[in-house]
Short mmCIF file of C-alpha atoms in Angstrom, two decimals:
data_model
loop_
_atom_site.label_atom_id
_atom_site.label_comp_id
_atom_site.label_asym_id
_atom_site.label_seq_id
_atom_site.Cartn_x
_atom_site.Cartn_y
_atom_site.Cartn_z
CA MET A 1420 0.26 0.16 -0.13
CA LYS A 1421 2.67 2.28 0.93
CA LYS A 1422 4.89 1.41 -2.36
CA LEU A 1423 1.08 2.34 -4.41
CA LEU A 1424 1.33 5.90 -2.35
CA SER A 1425 4.73 6.46 -3.51
CA ILE A 1426 3.89 5.48 -6.90
CA PHE A 1427 0.88 7.86 -7.13
CA VAL A 1428 2.47 10.82 -5.59
CA LEU A 1429 5.58 10.73 -8.33
CA VAL A 1430 3.20 10.23 -11.15
CA SER A 1431 0.70 13.11 -9.43
CA ILE A 1432 4.31 14.89 -9.50
CA LEU A 1433 5.21 14.37 -13.17
CA SER A 1434 1.77 15.19 -14.09
CA CYS A 1435 1.55 18.66 -12.97
CA SER A 1436 5.13 19.05 -14.40
CA LYS A 1437 3.81 17.78 -17.95
CA ASP A 1438 0.72 20.69 -17.23
CA LYS A 1439 2.76 23.27 -16.93
CA GLU A 1440 3.63 25.81 -19.94
CA HIS A 1441 7.20 26.40 -20.37
CA VAL A 1442 8.43 30.03 -20.44
CA ASP A 1443 11.55 31.02 -20.94
CA SER A 1444 12.37 32.82 -17.59
CA ILE A 1445 10.14 34.17 -14.68
CA VAL A 1446 11.12 37.47 -12.70
CA ILE A 1447 9.94 36.74 -8.49
CA ASN A 1448 10.23 39.30 -5.89
CA ALA A 1449 10.44 42.30 -7.87
CA ASN A 1450 8.47 45.84 -6.56
CA ALA A 1451 7.78 46.22 -10.60
CA TYR A 1452 6.58 49.56 -11.67
CA THR A 1453 4.42 48.29 -15.14
CA VAL A 1454 4.06 52.18 -16.40
CA ASN A 1455 0.60 50.84 -17.77
CA SER A 1456 -1.95 53.10 -17.71
CA ASN A 1457 -3.12 52.50 -14.68
CA PHE A 1458 0.02 53.31 -13.06
CA ASP A 1459 -0.12 49.72 -11.29
CA LYS A 1460 2.81 47.61 -9.71
CA ALA A 1461 3.51 44.00 -10.21
CA GLU A 1462 5.35 41.57 -8.02
CA ALA A 1463 6.52 39.03 -10.74
CA PHE A 1464 6.11 38.10 -14.49
CA ALA A 1465 6.75 35.81 -16.77
CA ILE A 1466 8.68 35.79 -20.01
CA LYS A 1467 8.23 34.10 -23.43
CA ASN A 1468 10.35 34.32 -27.15
CA GLY A 1469 11.64 37.55 -25.55
CA LYS A 1470 8.05 39.49 -24.77
CA PHE A 1471 6.39 39.49 -21.25
CA TYR A 1472 4.08 37.04 -21.29
CA LYS A 1473 2.35 36.93 -18.04
CA ILE A 1474 2.22 39.33 -14.77
CA GLY A 1475 1.24 38.61 -11.61
CA THR A 1476 2.04 37.16 -8.21
CA SER A 1477 5.50 35.07 -7.66
CA LYS A 1478 3.00 32.13 -6.17
CA GLU A 1479 1.06 32.24 -9.52
CA LEU A 1480 3.39 32.42 -12.13
CA GLN A 1481 5.86 30.02 -10.67
CA GLU A 1482 3.11 27.18 -9.94
CA THR A 1483 1.59 27.74 -13.87
CA PHE A 1484 5.03 28.01 -15.66
CA GLU A 1485 7.98 26.16 -15.34
CA ALA A 1486 10.65 28.16 -16.77
CA ASP A 1487 14.80 27.87 -18.06
CA THR A 1488 15.76 30.92 -15.22
CA ILE A 1489 14.40 32.37 -12.62
CA ILE A 1490 15.26 35.50 -11.48
CA ASP A 1491 15.35 36.40 -7.77
CA ALA A 1492 14.43 40.46 -7.53
CA LYS A 1493 14.31 40.23 -3.88
CA GLY A 1494 12.41 43.19 -3.30
CA GLN A 1495 14.38 45.48 -5.70
CA THR A 1496 12.67 48.15 -8.12
CA VAL A 1497 11.99 47.07 -11.50
CA PHE A 1498 11.33 49.38 -14.20
CA PRO A 1499 10.84 49.08 -18.04
CA GLY A 1500 14.16 49.69 -19.89
CA PHE A 1501 15.14 52.88 -20.42
CA ILE A 1502 14.21 55.08 -23.88
CA ASP A 1503 16.76 57.81 -24.25
CA ALA A 1504 14.67 60.34 -26.22
CA HIS A 1505 17.39 62.61 -27.82
CA CYS A 1506 20.88 61.31 -27.73
CA HIS A 1507 23.76 60.88 -29.93
CA PHE A 1508 24.39 57.07 -29.53
CA TYR A 1509 27.10 56.80 -32.48
CA GLY A 1510 28.57 60.60 -31.17
CA LEU A 1511 29.07 58.94 -27.46
CA GLY A 1512 31.43 55.87 -29.24
CA THR A 1513 33.18 58.35 -31.69
CA ASN A 1514 33.64 61.15 -28.94
CA LEU A 1515 35.46 58.08 -27.02
CA GLN A 1516 38.48 57.58 -29.73
CA LYS A 1517 39.22 61.47 -29.44
CA VAL A 1518 40.40 63.94 -27.20
CA ASP A 1519 37.82 64.12 -24.38
CA LEU A 1520 37.48 68.02 -23.05
CA ARG A 1521 34.47 67.47 -21.05
CA GLY A 1522 35.09 68.94 -17.72
CA THR A 1523 37.67 71.45 -18.07
CA THR A 1524 37.89 74.02 -16.18
CA SER A 1525 40.01 76.62 -18.04
CA PHE A 1526 41.96 76.79 -21.75
CA ASP A 1527 44.72 75.52 -20.01
CA GLU A 1528 43.34 72.28 -18.87
CA VAL A 1529 42.19 72.03 -22.71
CA MET A 1530 45.57 72.32 -23.85
CA LYS A 1531 47.18 70.18 -21.22
CA ARG A 1532 44.41 67.74 -22.20
CA VAL A 1533 45.23 68.05 -26.06
CA LEU A 1534 48.96 67.75 -25.52
CA ASP A 1535 48.54 64.32 -23.60
CA TYR A 1536 46.95 63.03 -26.09
CA GLN A 1537 48.26 63.98 -29.15
CA ASN A 1538 51.99 62.56 -27.11
CA GLU A 1539 50.13 59.31 -26.86
CA LYS A 1540 48.37 58.69 -30.16
CA LYS A 1541 50.84 61.17 -32.53
CA THR A 1542 48.00 61.37 -34.84
CA ASP A 1543 47.90 63.11 -38.26
CA PHE A 1544 44.87 65.82 -37.52
CA ILE A 1545 43.93 66.12 -33.32
CA ILE A 1546 40.03 65.86 -33.05
CA GLY A 1547 38.25 66.63 -29.59
CA ARG A 1548 34.85 68.10 -28.46
CA GLY A 1549 33.73 68.37 -24.58
CA TRP A 1550 34.66 72.37 -24.22
CA ASP A 1551 32.50 74.96 -22.73
CA GLN A 1552 33.53 78.47 -21.64
CA ASN A 1553 31.13 79.22 -19.52
CA ASP A 1554 32.60 76.94 -17.05
CA TRP A 1555 36.05 78.81 -17.12
CA GLU A 1556 37.01 82.08 -15.12
CA ASP A 1557 37.24 83.31 -18.37
CA LYS A 1558 34.20 82.83 -19.88
CA ASN A 1559 35.36 84.73 -23.57
CA PHE A 1560 35.33 81.98 -26.83
CA PRO A 1561 39.31 80.78 -26.37
CA ASN A 1562 41.51 81.86 -29.21
CA LYS A 1563 43.54 79.62 -32.01
CA LYS A 1564 47.62 81.36 -30.92
CA LEU A 1565 48.21 78.80 -28.80
CA LEU A 1566 47.17 76.00 -30.81
CA ASP A 1567 48.99 77.71 -34.00
CA ALA A 1568 52.16 77.55 -31.45
CA LEU A 1569 52.23 74.26 -30.52
CA PHE A 1570 50.82 72.54 -33.76
CA PRO A 1571 52.24 74.72 -36.52
CA ASP A 1572 51.81 71.64 -39.09
CA THR A 1573 48.95 69.42 -37.51
CA PRO A 1574 45.30 70.84 -38.14
CA VAL A 1575 43.75 70.69 -34.86
CA ALA A 1576 39.44 71.09 -34.59
CA LEU A 1577 37.91 71.04 -31.13
CA THR A 1578 34.38 70.99 -30.59
CA ARG A 1579 33.04 73.09 -27.98
CA ILE A 1580 30.41 70.52 -25.68
CA ASP A 1581 27.14 71.27 -27.67
CA GLY A 1582 28.21 70.81 -31.33
CA HIS A 1583 27.95 74.35 -31.76
CA ALA A 1584 30.60 76.21 -31.86
CA LEU A 1585 34.13 74.78 -32.96
CA LEU A 1586 37.75 75.86 -32.58
CA CYS A 1587 40.33 75.24 -34.68
CA ASN A 1588 44.15 75.82 -35.62
CA GLN A 1589 45.41 77.81 -38.37
CA ALA A 1590 46.67 74.29 -40.13
CA ALA A 1591 42.71 73.20 -40.09
CA LEU A 1592 41.67 75.99 -41.46
CA ASP A 1593 44.19 76.29 -44.36
CA LEU A 1594 42.95 72.96 -45.24
CA ALA A 1595 39.27 73.63 -45.60
CA LYS A 1596 40.12 76.73 -46.64
CA ILE A 1597 38.53 79.63 -44.73
CA THR A 1598 39.73 82.86 -44.25
CA ASN A 1599 38.74 85.90 -42.63
CA LYS A 1600 36.85 86.80 -45.73
CA THR A 1601 34.77 83.69 -45.49
CA LYS A 1602 31.41 84.12 -45.37
CA ILE A 1603 28.61 81.26 -44.60
CA ASP A 1604 24.93 81.83 -43.76
CA GLY A 1605 23.34 80.45 -40.97
CA GLY A 1606 26.54 80.89 -38.61
CA GLU A 1607 29.47 82.93 -38.23
CA VAL A 1608 33.65 82.64 -38.35
CA VAL A 1609 34.11 84.91 -35.27
CA LEU A 1610 37.32 87.27 -36.21
CA GLU A 1611 39.00 89.43 -33.71
CA ASN A 1612 40.27 92.98 -35.24
CA GLY A 1613 39.44 91.47 -38.94
CA GLU A 1614 41.87 88.44 -37.88
CA LEU A 1615 40.43 84.82 -37.81
CA THR A 1616 40.34 83.92 -33.97
CA GLY A 1617 39.47 79.62 -34.92
CA VAL A 1618 36.44 80.26 -33.58
CA LEU A 1619 33.70 78.51 -36.03
CA ILE A 1620 29.78 78.97 -35.04
CA ASP A 1621 27.23 76.28 -36.70
CA ASN A 1622 26.97 76.44 -40.54
CA PRO A 1623 30.69 77.41 -41.15
CA MET A 1624 31.73 74.32 -39.00
CA ARG A 1625 30.79 71.83 -41.71
CA LEU A 1626 33.34 72.99 -43.94
CA VAL A 1627 36.35 71.91 -41.62
CA TYR A 1628 34.43 68.72 -40.78
CA ASP A 1629 34.21 67.64 -44.49
CA VAL A 1630 38.43 67.67 -44.07
CA PHE A 1631 38.19 65.35 -41.50
CA PRO A 1632 39.61 61.67 -41.88
CA LYS A 1633 37.13 59.62 -42.97
CA PRO A 1634 36.36 56.42 -40.23
CA ASP A 1635 37.03 53.39 -41.28
CA ARG A 1636 34.59 50.39 -40.62
CA GLU A 1637 36.47 49.50 -37.85
CA PHE A 1638 36.46 52.53 -36.02
CA GLN A 1639 32.98 52.99 -36.94
CA ILE A 1640 32.12 49.32 -34.96
CA ASN A 1641 34.52 49.90 -31.85
CA ALA A 1642 32.15 53.43 -31.59
CA LEU A 1643 29.17 51.71 -31.27
CA LEU A 1644 30.23 48.66 -29.24
CA ASP A 1645 31.57 51.35 -27.04
CA ALA A 1646 28.86 53.35 -26.62
CA GLN A 1647 26.50 50.13 -26.44
CA ASP A 1648 28.40 48.78 -23.26
CA ILE A 1649 28.04 52.59 -21.21
CA CYS A 1650 24.18 52.34 -22.05
CA THR A 1651 23.27 49.25 -21.16
CA GLU A 1652 25.19 49.42 -17.92
CA LEU A 1653 23.31 52.49 -17.51
CA GLY A 1654 20.07 50.71 -17.89
CA LEU A 1655 19.22 52.02 -21.70
CA THR A 1656 17.55 49.66 -23.91
CA THR A 1657 16.48 51.86 -26.66
CA VAL A 1658 18.28 54.84 -27.39
CA SER A 1659 16.87 57.63 -30.16
CA ASP A 1660 19.92 58.34 -32.14
CA ALA A 1661 19.35 61.89 -33.03
CA GLY A 1662 21.14 62.42 -36.83
CA LEU A 1663 22.85 59.58 -38.95
CA ASP A 1664 24.23 59.49 -41.98
CA ARG A 1665 23.20 56.16 -43.65
CA ASN A 1666 26.34 54.68 -43.65
CA VAL A 1667 25.98 54.50 -39.96
CA ILE A 1668 22.47 52.90 -39.88
CA GLU A 1669 23.33 50.01 -42.29
CA LEU A 1670 26.27 49.78 -39.95
CA ILE A 1671 23.91 49.42 -36.74
CA ASP A 1672 21.11 46.94 -38.92
CA SER A 1673 24.53 44.70 -39.88
CA LEU A 1674 25.73 44.53 -36.38
CA GLN A 1675 21.90 44.19 -35.02
CA GLN A 1676 21.41 41.25 -37.56
CA THR A 1677 24.48 39.61 -36.11
CA GLY A 1678 23.74 40.36 -32.46
CA ASP A 1679 26.87 41.96 -31.61
CA LEU A 1680 24.58 45.35 -31.04
CA GLN A 1681 21.76 44.28 -28.87
CA MET A 1682 20.27 48.11 -28.31
CA ARG A 1683 17.71 48.93 -29.89
CA VAL A 1684 18.15 52.29 -31.96
CA TYR A 1685 15.85 54.62 -33.22
CA ALA A 1686 17.43 56.29 -36.02
CA MET A 1687 16.40 59.89 -36.68
CA VAL A 1688 18.08 60.37 -40.31
CA GLU A 1689 20.25 63.16 -40.92
CA ASN A 1690 18.92 66.09 -43.01
CA SER A 1691 20.94 65.67 -45.87
CA LYS A 1692 20.17 65.89 -49.46
CA ASP A 1693 21.76 61.90 -50.43
CA ASN A 1694 19.77 60.76 -47.13
CA LEU A 1695 16.29 61.93 -48.14
CA ASP A 1696 16.79 60.94 -51.84
CA TYR A 1697 17.44 57.30 -50.38
CA TYR A 1698 15.18 57.37 -47.37
CA LEU A 1699 12.44 58.82 -48.54
CA PRO A 1700 11.05 57.41 -51.45
CA LYS A 1701 12.42 53.89 -49.61
CA GLY A 1702 9.58 54.12 -46.94
CA LYS A 1703 9.98 53.70 -43.50
CA ILE A 1704 12.52 50.72 -42.00
CA LYS A 1705 11.48 48.59 -39.12
CA THR A 1706 12.56 45.65 -37.19
CA ASP A 1707 12.79 44.41 -33.63
CA ARG A 1708 16.04 46.62 -32.81
CA LEU A 1709 16.05 49.58 -35.51
CA ASN A 1710 13.54 52.15 -36.88
CA VAL A 1711 13.79 54.35 -39.22
CA GLN A 1712 11.01 56.70 -39.81
CA SER A 1713 12.30 60.21 -39.10
CA VAL A 1714 14.95 63.14 -40.43
CA LYS A 1715 16.66 65.34 -37.78
CA VAL A 1716 17.03 68.83 -38.68
CA TYR A 1717 18.96 71.83 -37.30
CA ALA A 1718 16.71 75.28 -36.88
CA ASP A 1719 19.29 77.22 -35.12
CA GLY A 1720 22.04 77.05 -33.01
CA ALA A 1721 22.85 76.67 -29.84
CA LEU A 1722 22.12 79.28 -26.61
CA GLY A 1723 25.70 78.42 -24.56
CA SER A 1724 27.63 79.72 -28.00
CA ARG A 1725 24.61 82.90 -28.62
CA GLY A 1726 23.78 80.86 -31.82
CA ALA A 1727 20.02 79.82 -30.80
CA ALA A 1728 17.84 82.14 -32.65
CA LEU A 1729 15.71 84.87 -30.18
CA LYS A 1730 13.38 87.52 -30.97
CA ALA A 1731 15.14 90.07 -29.00
CA PRO A 1732 18.93 90.82 -28.17
CA TYR A 1733 20.98 88.56 -26.19
CA SER A 1734 20.78 90.46 -22.74
CA ASP A 1735 24.62 89.75 -22.50
CA LYS A 1736 25.80 90.94 -26.50
CA GLU A 1737 24.30 93.88 -27.74
CA ASN A 1738 22.35 93.83 -31.25
CA HIS A 1739 22.90 89.61 -31.13
CA PHE A 1740 20.02 87.63 -32.07
CA GLY A 1741 21.76 84.46 -32.71
CA ALA A 1742 20.73 83.20 -36.59
CA MET A 1743 18.60 80.54 -37.92
CA ILE A 1744 20.82 77.53 -39.52
CA ILE A 1745 18.49 76.68 -41.89
CA GLY A 1746 16.26 79.31 -44.26
CA LEU A 1747 12.61 79.71 -43.58
CA ASP A 1748 11.89 78.87 -47.37
CA GLU A 1749 14.20 75.51 -47.42
CA PHE A 1750 12.17 74.71 -43.89
CA GLU A 1751 9.17 74.95 -44.83
CA SER A 1752 9.39 73.12 -48.04
CA LEU A 1753 11.42 70.54 -46.35
CA ALA A 1754 8.69 69.91 -43.98
CA LYS A 1755 5.87 69.31 -47.40
CA ARG A 1756 8.56 67.09 -48.18
CA LEU A 1757 8.52 65.33 -45.31
CA GLU A 1758 4.82 65.49 -44.33
CA ALA A 1759 3.87 63.87 -47.87
CA ALA A 1760 6.31 61.04 -47.42
CA SER A 1761 4.79 60.28 -44.40
CA PHE A 1762 7.73 60.44 -42.64
CA GLN A 1763 8.25 62.52 -38.51
CA MET A 1764 9.80 65.84 -38.80
CA ASN A 1765 12.50 65.72 -35.96
CA THR A 1766 13.57 70.08 -35.32
CA HIS A 1767 15.93 70.97 -33.27
CA ALA A 1768 14.62 74.44 -31.70
CA ILE A 1769 16.24 76.18 -29.07
CA GLY A 1770 15.46 80.45 -29.02
CA ASP A 1771 12.12 81.32 -28.80
CA SER A 1772 12.70 82.61 -32.83
CA ALA A 1773 13.07 79.31 -34.12
CA ASN A 1774 11.02 77.74 -31.53
CA SER A 1775 8.46 79.78 -32.85
CA PHE A 1776 8.44 79.41 -36.06
CA VAL A 1777 9.25 75.62 -36.37
CA LEU A 1778 5.91 75.50 -34.04
CA LYS A 1779 3.78 77.73 -36.85
CA THR A 1780 5.26 75.68 -39.62
CA TYR A 1781 4.30 72.58 -37.90
CA ASP A 1782 0.55 73.81 -37.28
CA LYS A 1783 0.11 74.63 -40.44
CA ILE A 1784 1.47 71.86 -42.16
CA LEU A 1785 -0.28 69.23 -40.38
CA GLN A 1786 -3.86 70.77 -40.02
CA ALA A 1787 -6.14 67.80 -40.30
CA LYS A 1788 -3.27 65.05 -40.40
CA LYS A 1789 -3.95 62.42 -38.03
CA ASP A 1790 -0.87 60.77 -35.88
CA ARG A 1791 2.04 62.83 -36.91
CA ARG A 1792 3.88 62.86 -34.01
CA TRP A 1793 6.30 65.84 -35.34
CA ARG A 1794 9.19 66.31 -32.36
CA VAL A 1795 10.26 70.10 -31.39
CA GLU A 1796 13.70 68.84 -30.14
CA HIS A 1797 15.03 70.97 -26.91
CA ALA A 1798 11.65 73.20 -26.99
CA GLN A 1799 14.39 75.19 -24.93
CA ILE A 1800 12.67 78.79 -24.69
CA ILE A 1801 9.48 79.10 -25.46
CA THR A 1802 7.56 83.41 -25.00
CA ASP A 1803 4.29 85.08 -25.90
CA ASN A 1804 1.51 82.44 -26.91
CA ASP A 1805 3.87 79.41 -28.67
CA PHE A 1806 3.46 76.91 -25.63
CA GLU A 1807 -0.63 76.55 -27.04
CA ILE A 1808 0.93 75.09 -30.31
CA PHE A 1809 1.86 72.40 -28.07
CA LYS A 1810 -1.83 71.17 -28.02
CA ASN A 1811 -1.73 70.25 -31.45
CA GLU A 1812 -1.83 66.70 -30.73
CA ASN A 1813 0.31 65.99 -33.42
CA ILE A 1814 3.38 68.01 -31.84
CA ILE A 1815 5.57 66.63 -29.34
CA PRO A 1816 8.25 68.54 -26.91
CA SER A 1817 11.33 66.40 -26.57
CA VAL A 1818 13.51 68.06 -23.77
CA GLN A 1819 16.38 67.23 -21.96
CA PRO A 1820 16.20 68.07 -17.77
CA THR A 1821 19.88 68.04 -17.86
CA HIS A 1822 20.43 71.11 -20.02
CA ALA A 1823 18.48 72.74 -17.59
CA THR A 1824 20.69 72.24 -14.78
CA SER A 1825 23.76 72.36 -16.59
CA ASP A 1826 22.50 75.93 -18.40
CA MET A 1827 21.41 77.45 -15.02
CA TYR A 1828 24.20 79.24 -13.80
CA TRP A 1829 24.89 81.62 -16.99
CA ALA A 1830 21.32 81.13 -18.97
CA GLU A 1831 19.48 84.02 -17.45
CA ASP A 1832 22.78 86.31 -18.74
CA ARG A 1833 21.47 85.60 -21.87
CA LEU A 1834 17.66 85.98 -21.78
CA GLY A 1835 17.52 88.22 -19.08
CA ALA A 1836 14.95 88.08 -16.24
CA GLU A 1837 11.44 88.14 -18.03
CA ARG A 1838 12.81 85.28 -20.63
CA ILE A 1839 14.26 82.84 -18.52
CA LYS A 1840 10.41 81.76 -17.07
CA GLY A 1841 9.91 80.73 -20.31
CA ALA A 1842 13.46 78.36 -20.64
CA TYR A 1843 13.61 74.88 -19.95
CA ALA A 1844 9.90 74.62 -19.02
CA PHE A 1845 8.98 71.52 -19.09
CA LYS A 1846 5.74 71.03 -16.79
CA THR A 1847 4.61 73.94 -18.94
CA LEU A 1848 5.11 71.69 -21.53
CA LEU A 1849 3.68 68.80 -20.64
CA ASN A 1850 0.47 70.80 -19.72
CA ALA A 1851 -0.06 71.93 -22.85
CA SER A 1852 0.93 68.66 -24.94
CA GLY A 1853 0.23 66.20 -22.72
CA LYS A 1854 3.02 64.03 -23.25
CA VAL A 1855 7.22 65.18 -23.20
CA ALA A 1856 9.45 62.93 -24.35
CA LEU A 1857 12.91 63.32 -21.83
CA GLY A 1858 16.21 62.60 -23.19
CA THR A 1859 20.19 63.76 -22.19
CA ASP A 1860 21.70 65.01 -25.60
CA PHE A 1861 24.24 62.54 -24.92
CA PRO A 1862 27.38 63.44 -25.18
CA ILE A 1863 26.60 66.62 -24.61
CA GLU A 1864 25.49 65.85 -21.30
CA HIS A 1865 26.09 62.86 -18.76
CA VAL A 1866 24.52 59.76 -20.15
CA SER A 1867 23.15 58.45 -16.75
CA PRO A 1868 19.35 58.79 -17.09
CA MET A 1869 19.76 58.84 -13.18
CA LEU A 1870 20.95 62.26 -13.73
CA THR A 1871 18.38 63.20 -16.04
CA PHE A 1872 15.89 62.00 -13.38
CA TYR A 1873 17.16 63.59 -10.61
CA ALA A 1874 17.45 66.69 -12.60
CA SER A 1875 13.82 66.51 -13.93
CA VAL A 1876 12.41 66.09 -10.42
CA SER A 1877 14.28 68.18 -8.11
CA ARG A 1878 15.54 70.69 -10.48
CA GLN A 1879 18.79 71.60 -8.93
CA ASP A 1880 22.91 70.15 -9.43
CA VAL A 1881 23.90 67.14 -7.55
CA ASP A 1882 25.23 69.78 -4.64
CA GLY A 1883 21.74 70.51 -4.54
CA TYR A 1884 21.97 74.11 -5.70
CA PRO A 1885 20.14 76.30 -5.75
CA GLU A 1886 18.31 76.05 -2.98
CA GLY A 1887 14.57 74.68 -3.76
CA GLY A 1888 15.45 74.14 -7.24
CA PHE A 1889 16.34 76.25 -10.85
CA ASN A 1890 12.51 77.77 -11.53
CA VAL A 1891 10.98 74.53 -9.74
CA GLU A 1892 7.41 75.08 -10.41
CA ASP A 1893 8.68 73.74 -13.81
CA GLY A 1894 9.78 70.56 -12.37
CA LEU A 1895 7.92 67.02 -13.30
CA SER A 1896 6.80 64.71 -10.83
CA ARG A 1897 8.28 61.05 -10.07
CA GLU A 1898 5.80 59.71 -11.85
CA GLU A 1899 5.57 61.61 -15.12
CA THR A 1900 9.61 61.48 -15.22
CA LEU A 1901 9.20 57.90 -15.19
CA LYS A 1902 6.65 58.38 -18.40
CA GLY A 1903 8.72 60.35 -20.09
CA MET A 1904 11.60 57.95 -19.63
CA THR A 1905 9.91 55.05 -20.70
CA ILE A 1906 6.09 55.12 -22.00
CA TRP A 1907 6.44 59.08 -23.44
CA ALA A 1908 9.37 58.58 -25.19
CA ALA A 1909 8.35 54.80 -26.99
CA TYR A 1910 5.14 57.52 -27.56
CA ALA A 1911 7.30 59.72 -29.61
CA ASN A 1912 8.73 57.25 -31.42
CA PHE A 1913 5.76 55.66 -32.44
CA GLU A 1914 6.79 52.44 -30.42
CA GLU A 1915 4.57 52.69 -26.92
CA ASP A 1916 2.81 49.46 -28.29
CA GLU A 1917 5.89 47.19 -28.27
CA LYS A 1918 8.13 49.13 -25.17
CA GLY A 1919 7.75 51.66 -22.45
CA SER A 1920 5.78 49.47 -20.19
CA ILE A 1921 5.83 45.66 -18.42
CA GLU A 1922 2.72 44.77 -20.52
CA VAL A 1923 2.33 41.32 -21.99
CA GLY A 1924 3.09 41.10 -25.85
CA LYS A 1925 5.87 43.74 -25.51
CA PHE A 1926 9.57 43.36 -25.10
CA ALA A 1927 10.76 42.17 -22.49
CA ASP A 1928 13.25 45.33 -21.68
CA PHE A 1929 13.56 45.81 -18.25
CA ILE A 1930 16.13 46.72 -15.44
CA ILE A 1931 16.42 46.23 -12.00
CA LEU A 1932 17.77 49.13 -9.21
CA ASP A 1933 19.16 49.09 -6.02
CA HIS A 1934 16.97 52.06 -5.03
CA ASP A 1935 13.39 52.80 -5.55
CA LEU A 1936 13.16 56.17 -7.49
CA MET A 1937 9.65 56.72 -6.61
CA ILE A 1938 10.27 57.00 -3.09
CA THR A 1939 13.79 57.12 -2.23
CA ASP A 1940 15.21 60.15 -0.90
CA LEU A 1941 16.31 62.82 -3.78
CA LYS A 1942 19.57 62.71 -2.61
CA ASN A 1943 20.12 59.12 -3.58
CA ILE A 1944 18.87 59.46 -7.09
CA PRO A 1945 22.01 60.69 -8.68
CA ASN A 1946 23.95 57.77 -7.62
CA THR A 1947 21.21 54.97 -7.84
CA LYS A 1948 22.75 51.89 -9.52
CA VAL A 1949 21.56 49.67 -12.11
CA GLU A 1950 22.19 46.22 -11.14
CA GLN A 1951 20.81 44.23 -14.17
CA THR A 1952 19.84 45.17 -17.83
CA TYR A 1953 18.04 42.75 -19.27
CA ILE A 1954 17.10 43.70 -23.37
CA GLY A 1955 14.28 41.00 -25.05
CA GLY A 1956 15.06 38.75 -21.11
CA VAL A 1957 18.06 38.46 -22.44
CA LYS A 1958 20.50 39.81 -19.52
CA GLN A 1959 23.03 42.48 -21.09
#
């Protein structure tokens, strides 16, 4: 009798095991924020074929499914994978191969880094990026004289942190055939007493970039893979790269197909004749990891280099308004062409004049259109009644919270006490549009999504300055911030049905954190660590 009972128990166990459905993995004991429409929390979820398959309790899912892997979150916080709605993923990787000038506090420090780099690399063309004269005691633009003395024969080109100013030595200027007579619309060749200073702003920079050594395939692959390592470690599972050439997009696709590049990429096509002539007739390209259906356009320059186009003069430079990079007629013609091709238009607009023109053009062209989701990238300074145009459901603000806390030390000097009220106004933008997509613009800012989250909520730097926050009324709540970094960013990419929340049928992109960003003390947010990052249910 005892032997029969044992056989019965064994048969029952085997029968139950056979009844269980197989899944790839189950995450249990999680403090998971699903970011679904109800902003529900969950304890566990099952993953099958790279997608969320079932959401429930740890007990329920373990009783229902047989899994290859059980991931015990041990009570830690789980979020959908972060989406950076505006960054330069490939640019981050290429910068890692160049002179890193971020964080320099003087021109002398810039020069030391250039010298150290060249002593080690001994390159034929020195290229760097990251200087910001606003962080120096002398806040004037630098001059090329010292570069000319140290590198009389080796071209040197050092891009400002925002990508809208370039310091070159004479060798680089000669190579680009730039003289004190050179005039280019949409920018400036900066002179001093009629002589070249070496500083170029916006469109003239292209003449130097055109003579840069062309990166080979190995350089490009290393750049993409290096960028991936940094991003996945920090919890990013999708990046929206704001402006890529066809050859880089095709390389990304190739690396994704081989499995070397796991990162999902929303690739905004760089606005060039060759790119548009290729992609617009071809139409949208969509795989599980690559999405090509938008074009990145520059309306104006940056505030830090006084290239942003303003309605009234800069407060700290008499009779200077900045400049549009693109002609007004050219912009409108391009907008009509993109709309006809059903491509999304994503326009960089910083100054209130640029934003006003972009918004009014969008509003006019998208009348009676459905679900176009054209984006204003940065939407940095808005004045008058232009916020109201964001009520057009076809227009989305795409903003970067750390720009506010990086620029707050000097932005009012540029804009004055009245205009600054409409700058970095994320809450006002949200109230008008109903959604804001959040990104970083890295490598201009740090990659870390934790700094994005912190800046969005606190409106302070990591030292807690200023007390109470910078224009704190335009900060976002923690829930709004998380949505902006997940489901709203996915929406801005036409991808809300496949990512941005932990819901059945969506890609199993998620992260496990060592702090709960929704309740932890503000001071803990910048140092919160990503314990694990999963893309399609696979640990990175």
